[in-house]
Coordinates of C-alpha atoms in Angstrom, one line a residue:
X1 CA 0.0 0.0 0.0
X2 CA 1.4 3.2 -0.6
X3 CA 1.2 6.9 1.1
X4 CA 1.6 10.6 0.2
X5 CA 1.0 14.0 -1.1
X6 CA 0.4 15.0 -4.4
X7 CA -1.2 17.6 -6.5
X8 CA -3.7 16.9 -8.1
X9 CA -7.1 17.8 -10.4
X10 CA -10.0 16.1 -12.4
X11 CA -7.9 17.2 -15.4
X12 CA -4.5 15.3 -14.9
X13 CA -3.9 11.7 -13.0
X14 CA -4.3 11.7 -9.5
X15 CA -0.8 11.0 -7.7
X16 CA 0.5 11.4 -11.2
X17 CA -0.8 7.5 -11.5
X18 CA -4.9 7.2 -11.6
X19 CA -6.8 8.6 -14.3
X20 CA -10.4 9.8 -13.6
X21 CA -13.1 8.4 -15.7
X22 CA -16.4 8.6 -15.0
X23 CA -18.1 9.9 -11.9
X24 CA -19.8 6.8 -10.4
X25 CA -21.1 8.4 -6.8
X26 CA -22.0 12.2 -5.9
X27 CA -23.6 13.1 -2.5
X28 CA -22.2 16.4 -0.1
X29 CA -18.4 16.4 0.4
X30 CA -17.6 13.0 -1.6
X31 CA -17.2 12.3 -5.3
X32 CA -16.4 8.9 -6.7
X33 CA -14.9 7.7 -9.5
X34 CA -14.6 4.9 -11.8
X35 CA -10.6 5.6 -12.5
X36 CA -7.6 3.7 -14.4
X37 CA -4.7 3.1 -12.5
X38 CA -1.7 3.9 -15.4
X39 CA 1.2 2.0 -13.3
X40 CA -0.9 -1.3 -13.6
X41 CA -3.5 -1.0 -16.2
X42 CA -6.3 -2.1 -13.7
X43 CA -9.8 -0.4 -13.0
X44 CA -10.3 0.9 -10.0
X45 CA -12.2 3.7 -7.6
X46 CA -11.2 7.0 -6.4
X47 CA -12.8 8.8 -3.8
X48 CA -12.1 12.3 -3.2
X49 CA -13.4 14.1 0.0
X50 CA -12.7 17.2 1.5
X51 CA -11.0 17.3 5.2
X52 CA -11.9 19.8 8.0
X53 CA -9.5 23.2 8.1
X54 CA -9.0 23.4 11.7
X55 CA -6.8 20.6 13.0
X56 CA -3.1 21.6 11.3
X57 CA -2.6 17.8 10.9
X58 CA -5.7 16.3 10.2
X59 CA -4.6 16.1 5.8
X60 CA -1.2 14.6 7.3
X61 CA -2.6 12.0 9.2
X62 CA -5.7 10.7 6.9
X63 CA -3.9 8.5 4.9
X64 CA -2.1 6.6 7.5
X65 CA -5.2 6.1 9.4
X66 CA -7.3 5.2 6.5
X67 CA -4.7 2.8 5.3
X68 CA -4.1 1.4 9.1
X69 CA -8.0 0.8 9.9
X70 CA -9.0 -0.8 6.2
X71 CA -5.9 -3.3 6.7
X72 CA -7.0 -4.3 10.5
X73 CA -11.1 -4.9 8.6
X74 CA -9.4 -7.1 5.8
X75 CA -8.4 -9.4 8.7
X76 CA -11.3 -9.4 11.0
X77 CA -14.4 -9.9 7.8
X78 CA -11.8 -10.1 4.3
X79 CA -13.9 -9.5 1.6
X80 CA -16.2 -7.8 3.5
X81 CA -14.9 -4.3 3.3
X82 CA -13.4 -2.1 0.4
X83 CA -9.7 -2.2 0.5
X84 CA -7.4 1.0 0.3
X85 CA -4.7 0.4 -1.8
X86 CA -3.5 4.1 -2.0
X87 CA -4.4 7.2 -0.3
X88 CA -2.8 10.5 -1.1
X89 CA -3.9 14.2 0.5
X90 CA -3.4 17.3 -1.4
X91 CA -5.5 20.6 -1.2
X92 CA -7.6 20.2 1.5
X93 CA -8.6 17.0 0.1
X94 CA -8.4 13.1 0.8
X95 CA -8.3 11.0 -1.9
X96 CA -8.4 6.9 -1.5
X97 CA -7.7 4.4 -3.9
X98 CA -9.6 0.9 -4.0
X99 CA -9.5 -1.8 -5.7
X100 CA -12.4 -2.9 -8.3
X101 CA -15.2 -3.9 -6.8
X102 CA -17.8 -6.6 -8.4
X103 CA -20.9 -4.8 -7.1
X104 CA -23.5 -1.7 -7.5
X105 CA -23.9 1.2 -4.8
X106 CA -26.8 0.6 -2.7
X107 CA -27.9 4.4 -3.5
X108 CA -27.6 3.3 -7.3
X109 CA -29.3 0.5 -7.1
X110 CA -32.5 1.7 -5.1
X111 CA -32.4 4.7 -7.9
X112 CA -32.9 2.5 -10.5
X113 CA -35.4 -0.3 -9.0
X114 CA -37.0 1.6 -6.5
X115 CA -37.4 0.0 -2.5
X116 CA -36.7 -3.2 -1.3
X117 CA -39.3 -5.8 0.1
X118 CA -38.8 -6.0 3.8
X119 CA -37.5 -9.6 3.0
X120 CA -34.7 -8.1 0.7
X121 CA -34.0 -5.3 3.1
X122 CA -33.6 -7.3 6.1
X123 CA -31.1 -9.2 4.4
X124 CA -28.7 -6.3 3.3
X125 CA -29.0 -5.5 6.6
X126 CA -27.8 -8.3 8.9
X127 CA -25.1 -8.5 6.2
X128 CA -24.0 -5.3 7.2
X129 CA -24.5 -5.1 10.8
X130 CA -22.0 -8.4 10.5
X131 CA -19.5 -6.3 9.4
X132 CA -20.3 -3.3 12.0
X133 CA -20.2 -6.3 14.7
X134 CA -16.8 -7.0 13.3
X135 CA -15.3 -3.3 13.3
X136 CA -17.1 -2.7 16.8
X137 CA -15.4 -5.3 18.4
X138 CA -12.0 -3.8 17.5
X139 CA -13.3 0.0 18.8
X140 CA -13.6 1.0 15.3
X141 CA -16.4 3.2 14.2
X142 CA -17.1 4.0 10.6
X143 CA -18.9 7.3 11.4
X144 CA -19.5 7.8 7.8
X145 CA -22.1 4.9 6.7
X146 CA -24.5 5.6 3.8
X147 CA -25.7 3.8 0.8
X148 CA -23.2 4.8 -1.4
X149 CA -20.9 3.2 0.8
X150 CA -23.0 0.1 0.6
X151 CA -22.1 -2.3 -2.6
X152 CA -24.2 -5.2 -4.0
X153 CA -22.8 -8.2 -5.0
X154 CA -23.8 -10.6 -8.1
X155 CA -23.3 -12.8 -5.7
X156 CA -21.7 -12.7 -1.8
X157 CA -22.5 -10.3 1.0
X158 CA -22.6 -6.9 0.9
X159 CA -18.6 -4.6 0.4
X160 CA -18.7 -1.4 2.5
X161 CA -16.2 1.4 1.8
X162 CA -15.2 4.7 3.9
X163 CA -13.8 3.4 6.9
X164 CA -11.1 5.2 8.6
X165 CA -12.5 8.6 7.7
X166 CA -13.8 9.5 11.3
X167 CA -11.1 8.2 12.8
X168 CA -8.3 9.6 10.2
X169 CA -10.0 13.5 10.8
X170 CA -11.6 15.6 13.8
X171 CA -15.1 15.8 12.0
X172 CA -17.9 14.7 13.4
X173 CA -19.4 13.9 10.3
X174 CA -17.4 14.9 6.7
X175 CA -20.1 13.2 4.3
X176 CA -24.0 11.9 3.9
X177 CA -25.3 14.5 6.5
X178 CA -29.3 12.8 5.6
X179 CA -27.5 9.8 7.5
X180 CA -25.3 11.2 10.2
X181 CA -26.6 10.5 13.7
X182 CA -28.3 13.1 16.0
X183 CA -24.8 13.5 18.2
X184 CA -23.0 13.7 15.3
X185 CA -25.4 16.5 14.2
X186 CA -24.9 18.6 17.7
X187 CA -20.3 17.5 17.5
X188 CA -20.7 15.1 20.0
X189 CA -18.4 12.3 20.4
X190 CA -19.6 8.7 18.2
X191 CA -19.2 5.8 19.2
X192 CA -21.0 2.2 18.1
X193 CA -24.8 4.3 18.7
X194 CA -23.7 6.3 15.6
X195 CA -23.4 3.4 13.2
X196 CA -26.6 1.8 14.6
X197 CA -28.4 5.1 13.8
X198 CA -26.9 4.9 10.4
X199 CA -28.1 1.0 9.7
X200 CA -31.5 2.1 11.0
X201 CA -31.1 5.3 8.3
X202 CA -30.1 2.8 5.6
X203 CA -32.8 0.3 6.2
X204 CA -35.6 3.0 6.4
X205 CA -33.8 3.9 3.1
X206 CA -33.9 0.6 1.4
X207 CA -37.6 0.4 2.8
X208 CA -39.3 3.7 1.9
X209 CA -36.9 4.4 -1.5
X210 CA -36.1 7.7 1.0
X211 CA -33.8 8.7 4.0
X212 CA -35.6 9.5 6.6
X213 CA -34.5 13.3 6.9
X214 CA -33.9 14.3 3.5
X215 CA -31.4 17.1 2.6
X216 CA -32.5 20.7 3.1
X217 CA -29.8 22.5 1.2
X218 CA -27.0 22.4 3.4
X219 CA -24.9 20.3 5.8
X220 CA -25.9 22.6 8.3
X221 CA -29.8 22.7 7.8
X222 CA -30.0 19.0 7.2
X223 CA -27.9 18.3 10.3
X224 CA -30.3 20.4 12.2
X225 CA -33.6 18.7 10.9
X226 CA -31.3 15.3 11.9
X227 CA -31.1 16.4 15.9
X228 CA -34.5 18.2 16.4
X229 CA -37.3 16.5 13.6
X230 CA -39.1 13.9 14.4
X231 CA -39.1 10.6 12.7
X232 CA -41.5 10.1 9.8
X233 CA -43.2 6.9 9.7
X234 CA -42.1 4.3 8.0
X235 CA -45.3 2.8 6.1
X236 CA -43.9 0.6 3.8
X237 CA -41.8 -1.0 6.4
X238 CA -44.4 -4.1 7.3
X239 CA -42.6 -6.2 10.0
X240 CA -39.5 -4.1 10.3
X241 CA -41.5 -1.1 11.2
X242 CA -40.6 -1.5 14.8
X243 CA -37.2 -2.0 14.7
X244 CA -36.2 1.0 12.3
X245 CA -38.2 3.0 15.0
X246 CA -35.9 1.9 17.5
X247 CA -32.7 2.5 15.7
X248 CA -33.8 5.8 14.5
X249 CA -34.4 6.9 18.8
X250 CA -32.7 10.5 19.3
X251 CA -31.0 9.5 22.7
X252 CA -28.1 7.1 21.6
X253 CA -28.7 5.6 25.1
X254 CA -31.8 4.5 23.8
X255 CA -31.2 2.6 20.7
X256 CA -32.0 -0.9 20.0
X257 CA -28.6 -2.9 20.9
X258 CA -27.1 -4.8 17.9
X259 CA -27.7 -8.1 19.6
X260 CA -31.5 -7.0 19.3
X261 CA -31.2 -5.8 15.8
X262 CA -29.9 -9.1 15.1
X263 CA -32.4 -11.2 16.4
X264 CA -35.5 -9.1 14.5
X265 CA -33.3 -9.2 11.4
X266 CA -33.0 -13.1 11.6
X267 CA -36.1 -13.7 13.0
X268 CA -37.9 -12.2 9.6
X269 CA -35.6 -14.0 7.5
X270 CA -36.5 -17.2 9.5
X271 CA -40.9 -16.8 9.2
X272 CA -40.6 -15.3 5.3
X273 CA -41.5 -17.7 2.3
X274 CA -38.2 -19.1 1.0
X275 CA -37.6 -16.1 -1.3
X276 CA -34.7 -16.4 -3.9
X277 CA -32.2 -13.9 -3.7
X278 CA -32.5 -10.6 -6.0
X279 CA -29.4 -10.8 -8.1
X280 CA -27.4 -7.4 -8.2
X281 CA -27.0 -6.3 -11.6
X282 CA -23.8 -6.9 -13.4
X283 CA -21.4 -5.0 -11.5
X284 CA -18.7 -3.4 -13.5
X285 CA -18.5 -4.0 -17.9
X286 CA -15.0 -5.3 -17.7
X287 CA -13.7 -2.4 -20.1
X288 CA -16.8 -0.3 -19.2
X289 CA -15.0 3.7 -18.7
X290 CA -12.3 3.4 -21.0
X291 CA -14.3 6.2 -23.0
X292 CA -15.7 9.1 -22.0
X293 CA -17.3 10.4 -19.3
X294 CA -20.7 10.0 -20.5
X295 CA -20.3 6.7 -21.9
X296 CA -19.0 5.9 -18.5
X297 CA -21.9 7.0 -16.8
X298 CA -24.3 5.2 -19.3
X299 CA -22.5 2.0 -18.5
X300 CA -22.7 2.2 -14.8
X301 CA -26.9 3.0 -15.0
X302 CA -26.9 -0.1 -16.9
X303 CA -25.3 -2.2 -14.6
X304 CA -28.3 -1.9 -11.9
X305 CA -29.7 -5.2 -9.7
X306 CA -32.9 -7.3 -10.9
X307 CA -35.0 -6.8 -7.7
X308 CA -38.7 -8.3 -7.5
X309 CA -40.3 -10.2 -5.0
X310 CA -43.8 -11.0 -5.1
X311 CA -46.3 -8.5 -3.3
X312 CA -47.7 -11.8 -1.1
X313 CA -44.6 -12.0 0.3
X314 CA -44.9 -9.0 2.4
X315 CA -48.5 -10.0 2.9
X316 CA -47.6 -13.0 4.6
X317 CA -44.8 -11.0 6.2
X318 CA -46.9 -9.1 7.8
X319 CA -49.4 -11.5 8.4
X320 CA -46.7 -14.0 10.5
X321 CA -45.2 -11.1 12.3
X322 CA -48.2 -9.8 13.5
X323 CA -49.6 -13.2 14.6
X324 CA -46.0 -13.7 17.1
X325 CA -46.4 -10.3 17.9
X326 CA -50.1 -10.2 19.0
X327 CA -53.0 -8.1 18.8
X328 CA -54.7 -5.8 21.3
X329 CA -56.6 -7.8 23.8
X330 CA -58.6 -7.9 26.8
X331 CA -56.3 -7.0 29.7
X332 CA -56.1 -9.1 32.8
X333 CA -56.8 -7.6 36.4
X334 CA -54.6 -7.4 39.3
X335 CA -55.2 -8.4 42.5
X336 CA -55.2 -7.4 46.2
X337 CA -54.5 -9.2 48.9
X338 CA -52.8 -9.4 52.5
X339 CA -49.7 -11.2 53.4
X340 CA -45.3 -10.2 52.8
X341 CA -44.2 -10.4 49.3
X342 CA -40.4 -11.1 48.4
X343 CA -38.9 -7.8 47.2
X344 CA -36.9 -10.0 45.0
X345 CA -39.7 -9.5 42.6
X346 CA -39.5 -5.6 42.0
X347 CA -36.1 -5.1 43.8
X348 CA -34.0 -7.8 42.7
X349 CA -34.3 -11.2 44.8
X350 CA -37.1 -12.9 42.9
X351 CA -36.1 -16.7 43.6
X352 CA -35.6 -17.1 39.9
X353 CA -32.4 -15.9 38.0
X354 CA -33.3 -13.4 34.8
X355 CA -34.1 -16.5 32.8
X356 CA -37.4 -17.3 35.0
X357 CA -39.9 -14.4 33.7
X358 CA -42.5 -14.8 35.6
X359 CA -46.0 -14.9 34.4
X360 CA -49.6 -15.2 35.8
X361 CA -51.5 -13.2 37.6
X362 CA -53.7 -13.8 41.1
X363 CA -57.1 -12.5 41.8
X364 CA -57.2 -11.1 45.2
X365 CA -59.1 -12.5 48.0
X366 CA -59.6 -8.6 49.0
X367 CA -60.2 -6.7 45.6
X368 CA -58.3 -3.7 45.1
X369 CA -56.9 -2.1 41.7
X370 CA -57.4 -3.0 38.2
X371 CA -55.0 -2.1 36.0
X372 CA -56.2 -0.6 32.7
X373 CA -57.6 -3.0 29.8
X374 CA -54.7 -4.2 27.7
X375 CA -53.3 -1.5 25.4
X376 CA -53.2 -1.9 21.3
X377 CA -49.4 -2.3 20.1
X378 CA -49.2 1.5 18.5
X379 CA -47.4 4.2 20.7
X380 CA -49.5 5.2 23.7
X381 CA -50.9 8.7 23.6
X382 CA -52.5 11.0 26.4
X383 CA -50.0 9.7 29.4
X384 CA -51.2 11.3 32.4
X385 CA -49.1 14.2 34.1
X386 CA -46.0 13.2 35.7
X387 CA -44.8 10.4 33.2
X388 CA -42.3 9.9 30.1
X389 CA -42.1 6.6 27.9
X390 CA -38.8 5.1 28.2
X391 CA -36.8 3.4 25.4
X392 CA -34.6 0.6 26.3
X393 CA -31.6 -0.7 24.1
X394 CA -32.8 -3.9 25.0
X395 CA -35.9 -3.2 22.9
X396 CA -38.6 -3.0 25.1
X397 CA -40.3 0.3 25.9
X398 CA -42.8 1.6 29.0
X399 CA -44.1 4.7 30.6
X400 CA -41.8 5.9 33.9
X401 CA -42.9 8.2 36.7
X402 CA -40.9 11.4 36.0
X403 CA -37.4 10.7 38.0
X404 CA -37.3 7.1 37.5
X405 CA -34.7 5.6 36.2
X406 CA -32.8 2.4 35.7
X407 CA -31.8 1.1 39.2
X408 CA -29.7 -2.3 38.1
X409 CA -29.3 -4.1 35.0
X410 CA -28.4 -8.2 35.8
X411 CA -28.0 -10.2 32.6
X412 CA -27.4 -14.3 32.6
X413 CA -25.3 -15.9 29.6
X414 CA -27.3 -15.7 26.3
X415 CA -30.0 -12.9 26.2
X416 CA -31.8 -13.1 29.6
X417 CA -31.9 -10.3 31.3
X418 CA -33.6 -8.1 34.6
X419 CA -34.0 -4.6 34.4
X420 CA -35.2 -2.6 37.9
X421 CA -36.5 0.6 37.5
X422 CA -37.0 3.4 40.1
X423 CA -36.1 6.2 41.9
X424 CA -34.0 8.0 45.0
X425 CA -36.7 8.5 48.2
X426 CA -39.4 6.3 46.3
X427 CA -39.5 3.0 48.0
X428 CA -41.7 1.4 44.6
X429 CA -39.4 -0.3 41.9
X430 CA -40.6 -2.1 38.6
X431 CA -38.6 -5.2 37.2
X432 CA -38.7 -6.0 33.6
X433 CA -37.6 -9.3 33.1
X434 CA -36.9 -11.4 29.9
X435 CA -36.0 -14.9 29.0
X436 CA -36.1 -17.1 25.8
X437 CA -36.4 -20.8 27.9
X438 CA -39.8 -20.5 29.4
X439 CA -42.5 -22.9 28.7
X440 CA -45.8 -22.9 26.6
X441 CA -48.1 -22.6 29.9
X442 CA -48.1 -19.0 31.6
X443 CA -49.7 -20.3 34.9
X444 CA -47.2 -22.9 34.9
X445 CA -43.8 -20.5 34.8
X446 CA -45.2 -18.9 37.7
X447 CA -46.4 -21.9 39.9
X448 CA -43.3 -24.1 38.8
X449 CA -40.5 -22.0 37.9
X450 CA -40.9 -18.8 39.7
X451 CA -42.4 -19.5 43.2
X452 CA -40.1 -22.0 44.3
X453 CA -37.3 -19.5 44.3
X454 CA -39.9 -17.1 46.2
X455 CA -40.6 -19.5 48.6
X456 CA -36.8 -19.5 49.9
X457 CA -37.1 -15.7 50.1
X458 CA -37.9 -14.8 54.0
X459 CA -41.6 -13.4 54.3
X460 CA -43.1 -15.2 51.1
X461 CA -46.6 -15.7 50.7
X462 CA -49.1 -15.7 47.6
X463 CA -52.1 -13.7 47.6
X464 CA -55.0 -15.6 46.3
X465 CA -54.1 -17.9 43.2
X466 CA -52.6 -17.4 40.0
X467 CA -54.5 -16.2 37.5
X468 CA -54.6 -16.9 33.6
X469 CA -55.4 -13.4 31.5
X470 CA -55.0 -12.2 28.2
X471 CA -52.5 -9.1 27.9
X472 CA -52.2 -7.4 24.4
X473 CA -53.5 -10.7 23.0
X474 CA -51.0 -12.8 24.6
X475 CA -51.2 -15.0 26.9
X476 CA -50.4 -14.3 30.2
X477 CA -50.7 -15.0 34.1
X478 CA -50.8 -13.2 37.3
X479 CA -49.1 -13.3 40.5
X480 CA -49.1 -11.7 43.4
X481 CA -47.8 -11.4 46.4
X482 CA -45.6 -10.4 50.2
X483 CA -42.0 -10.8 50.7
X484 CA -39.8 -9.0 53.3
X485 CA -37.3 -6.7 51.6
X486 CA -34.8 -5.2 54.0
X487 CA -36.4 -6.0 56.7
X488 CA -40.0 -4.4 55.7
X489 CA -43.0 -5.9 54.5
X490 CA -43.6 -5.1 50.6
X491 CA -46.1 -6.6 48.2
X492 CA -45.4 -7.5 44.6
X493 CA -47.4 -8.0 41.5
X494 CA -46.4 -9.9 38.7
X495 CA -47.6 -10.2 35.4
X496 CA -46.0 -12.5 32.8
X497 CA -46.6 -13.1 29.4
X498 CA -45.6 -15.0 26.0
X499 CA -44.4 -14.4 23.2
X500 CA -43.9 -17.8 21.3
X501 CA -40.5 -19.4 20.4
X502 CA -39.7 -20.0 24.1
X503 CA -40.0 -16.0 24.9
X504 CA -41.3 -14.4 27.9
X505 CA -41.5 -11.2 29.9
X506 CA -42.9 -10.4 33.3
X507 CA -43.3 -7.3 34.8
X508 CA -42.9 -7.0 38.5
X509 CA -44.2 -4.4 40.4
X510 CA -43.5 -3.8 43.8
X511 CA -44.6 -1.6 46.8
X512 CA -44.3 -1.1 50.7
X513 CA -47.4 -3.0 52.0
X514 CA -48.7 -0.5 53.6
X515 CA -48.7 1.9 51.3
X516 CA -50.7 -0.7 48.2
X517 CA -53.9 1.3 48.3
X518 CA -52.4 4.4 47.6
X519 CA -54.0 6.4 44.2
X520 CA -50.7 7.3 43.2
X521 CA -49.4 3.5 43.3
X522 CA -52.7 2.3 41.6
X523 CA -52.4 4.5 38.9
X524 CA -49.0 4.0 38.3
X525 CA -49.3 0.3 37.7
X526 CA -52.7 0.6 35.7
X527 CA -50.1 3.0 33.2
X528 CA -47.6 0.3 33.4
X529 CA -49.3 -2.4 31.8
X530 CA -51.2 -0.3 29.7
X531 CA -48.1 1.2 28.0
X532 CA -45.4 -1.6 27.9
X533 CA -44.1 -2.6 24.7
X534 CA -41.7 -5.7 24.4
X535 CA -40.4 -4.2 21.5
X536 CA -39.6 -5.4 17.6
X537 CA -39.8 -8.7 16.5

């Protein structure tokens, strides 16, 4: 690979060795080209993009970096990403060399077939997020995803160019503002979040045959629109919808975890229709710019990928995805009762590790509050004063007293996990727990699974029995009951449900005992259950 400074214009060979041909890619602060490198005789691509002023030794250091990160990604996915075979800075520009690629640009590709099927899309995608695993796991961030740094292969996964720009300059973001994340918009420091953001950008992209913020003229103006617009719906994005929404969440704090975007992304692949892959078009015409520019050009539009999969397809899509995911049903009521609860339930010892979701629910021997009738899937609307929804990376989502936050996070090998919510001077908590190994019988995780841990718990006793309901058209169970906690007396309810495949949540809500009948606790579980959202897929 080889290094250095040269001058250079569209007019003469870059580095005195690449001859520009044909523009292949155009989009705010990088053009592409289809070039011929003179020393060999080989086809290749030039990128030119301009660096920031301010840091003296940003053009110095480009190159190096550029050519350092793209060798480390040839070892951890080869193939997988575009190698730099040159770089050179001159100007206030960078320009990179790499070698021919067999493939289309995403962005040229959806220009010239329109968007994907969710199928299609899904699949780009979990190709790509491999190779964002890949780079994460070595701290590399690419910073500057978009389509255009997306290629389609005839056949074999998907090539993605541009890495080492964020970490070879000071920018924030040098290219692609439409797809920069909202902390790269305000100059925050990236980090993994932003290339999640991106993905999401990309898939809402490949989806909708439009970024989600579209470009308003300037870097500036669209960066804004990034940071403070809200999201647009995605409406053709059938069972993706969901997760796009939660890549695409402001607060990179929020955002679906790449183990979660993952699991959607296979999940849809797994429940579709055997569907044959769309071929991408015929890449590169082995001689194809060795005339002029326009007959380069010509030649690239022709090369575009065959997409088309059957409209039924995403009907059944939908159709399957909906049916794991449930409709809006009858919710369940809670119960009331007398007796200690274990605070392992909303506080953390629940008998059962974060594998043992809990399920059913109990009617009370002495009736007390009934939370809300299950809520439809869609966002809840017209929370009552005092509350916020809350996004977890994790993928779930549910409405929090103002001040509450996450208390503990305890996870067990695999994807099980237990998340405690609450606050400083407010003695309530809520656990969301999750599991993939419970049974097909709600009642049965609670009686069988779940109590026996309780019962070793000082203080336990149930409160009436457990109950079978049916929660957001799942079914479910509830529990409830007393446990000492620290030496007080606190009451828990629990209410678990399923959601196929060996899935499970429960949602543990636990108060002093004394303090059960209060309006403020009453309400506060009935806007629980009516707002919690397990989340995509």
């Amino acid at each position: 690979m080889a290094m250095g400074r040269a001058h250079v214009s569209t007019d003469q060979p870059v580095a005195g060795r690449y001859r520009l041909v044909g523009i292949t890619h155009r989009e705010t602060n990088r053009v592409r080209w289809y070039a011929d490198d003179l020393r060999t005789g080989r086809p290749c691509l030039v990128t030119r993009i301009g660096l920031p002023r301010d840091p003296a030794d940003a053009a110095r250091r480009a190159p190096s970096r550029v050519l350092r990160t793209t060798e480390n990604l040839e070892r951890l996915c080869p193939g997988r990403t575009a190698t730099v075979v040159d770089a050179v800075d001159e100007g206030g520009f960078l320009w990179t060399v790499t070698a021919r690629i067999d493939g289309a640009p995403l962005d040229e590709v959806l220009a010239a077939r329109g968007a994907f099927t969710p199928v299609r899309a899904a699949r780009v995608a979990l190709e790509l997020l491999d190779v964002l695993d890949a780079a994460h796991s070595e701290a590399i961030t690419h910073g500057e995803l978009s389509p255009g740094q997306v290629f389609l292969r005839e056949s074999g996964p998907v090539v993605v160019t541009g890495y080492g720009l964020a970490g070879g300059t000071a920018a924030p973001r040098l290219t692609a503002p439409s797809f920069a994340s909202p902390e790269q918009a305000r100059d925050e420091r990236i980090g993994p979040a932003a290339d999640l953001w991106a993905l999401g950008a990309i898939l809402y992209t490949m989806l909708e045959g439009r970024p989600p913020f579209r470009d308003r003229g300037s870097p500036g103006a669209t960066l804004k629109g990034v940071d403070r617009l809200p999201l647009p719906t995605p409406v053709r994005a059938g069972p993706l919808a969901r997760l796009v929404q939660g890549l695409l969440r402001k607060d990179p704090r929020e955002r679906l975890t790449r183990h979660v975007v993952r699991e959607v992304l296979t999940r849809v692949l797994r429940e579709e229709p055997a569907v044959a892959p769309a071929p991408a078009a015929r890449p590169w015409p082995r001689r194809a710019h060795t005339g002029a520019v326009g007959r380069a050009v010509r030649e690239r539009r022709g090369r575009s990928m065959l997409l088309g999969t059957a409209l039924a397809v995403v009907t059944v899509a939908v159709a399957v995805l909906a049916a794991t995911r449930g409709l809006p049903g009858a919710g369940g009521e809670s119960a009331a009762g007398a007796p200690p609860a274990s605070a392992s339930t909303g506080t953390g010892a629940t008998g059962g590790a974060p594998d043992e979701p809990g399920g059913p629910g109990t009617a009370p021997p002495s009736a007390a509050a009934t939370p809300a009738p299950s809520p439809s899937p869609s966002d809840p609307e017209g929370l009552p004063p005092g509350y916020r929804t809350y996004h977890a990376p994790e993928g779930f989502s549910v409405a929090l007293p103002e001040g509450w936050e996450r208390l503990d996070t305890s996870r067990t090998p695999g994807p099980a996990y237990r998340v405690t919510f609450g606050a400083g001077g407010d003695p309530r908590t809520l656990a969301v727990t999750y599991s993939e190994r419970v049974g097909t019988d709600a009642v049965a995780v609670w009686r069988d699974t779940v109590e026996p841990g309780l019962q070793r718990s000082g203080g336990y006793r149930r409160i009436g029995g457990i109950r079978a309901v049916t929660y957001q058209g799942r079914e479910a169970a509830d529990m409830e009951w007393y446990a000492v906690a620290g030496g007080d007396r606190v009451r828990t309810f629990g209410r678990g449900f399923l959601l196929g495949g060996g899935r499970g949540f429960s949602l543990r809500w636990t108060t002093p005992a004394a303090g059960w009948e209060e309006p403020g606790g009453r309400e506060a579980l009935g806007v629980l259950l009516r707002t919690f959202r397990p989340g995509p897929g």
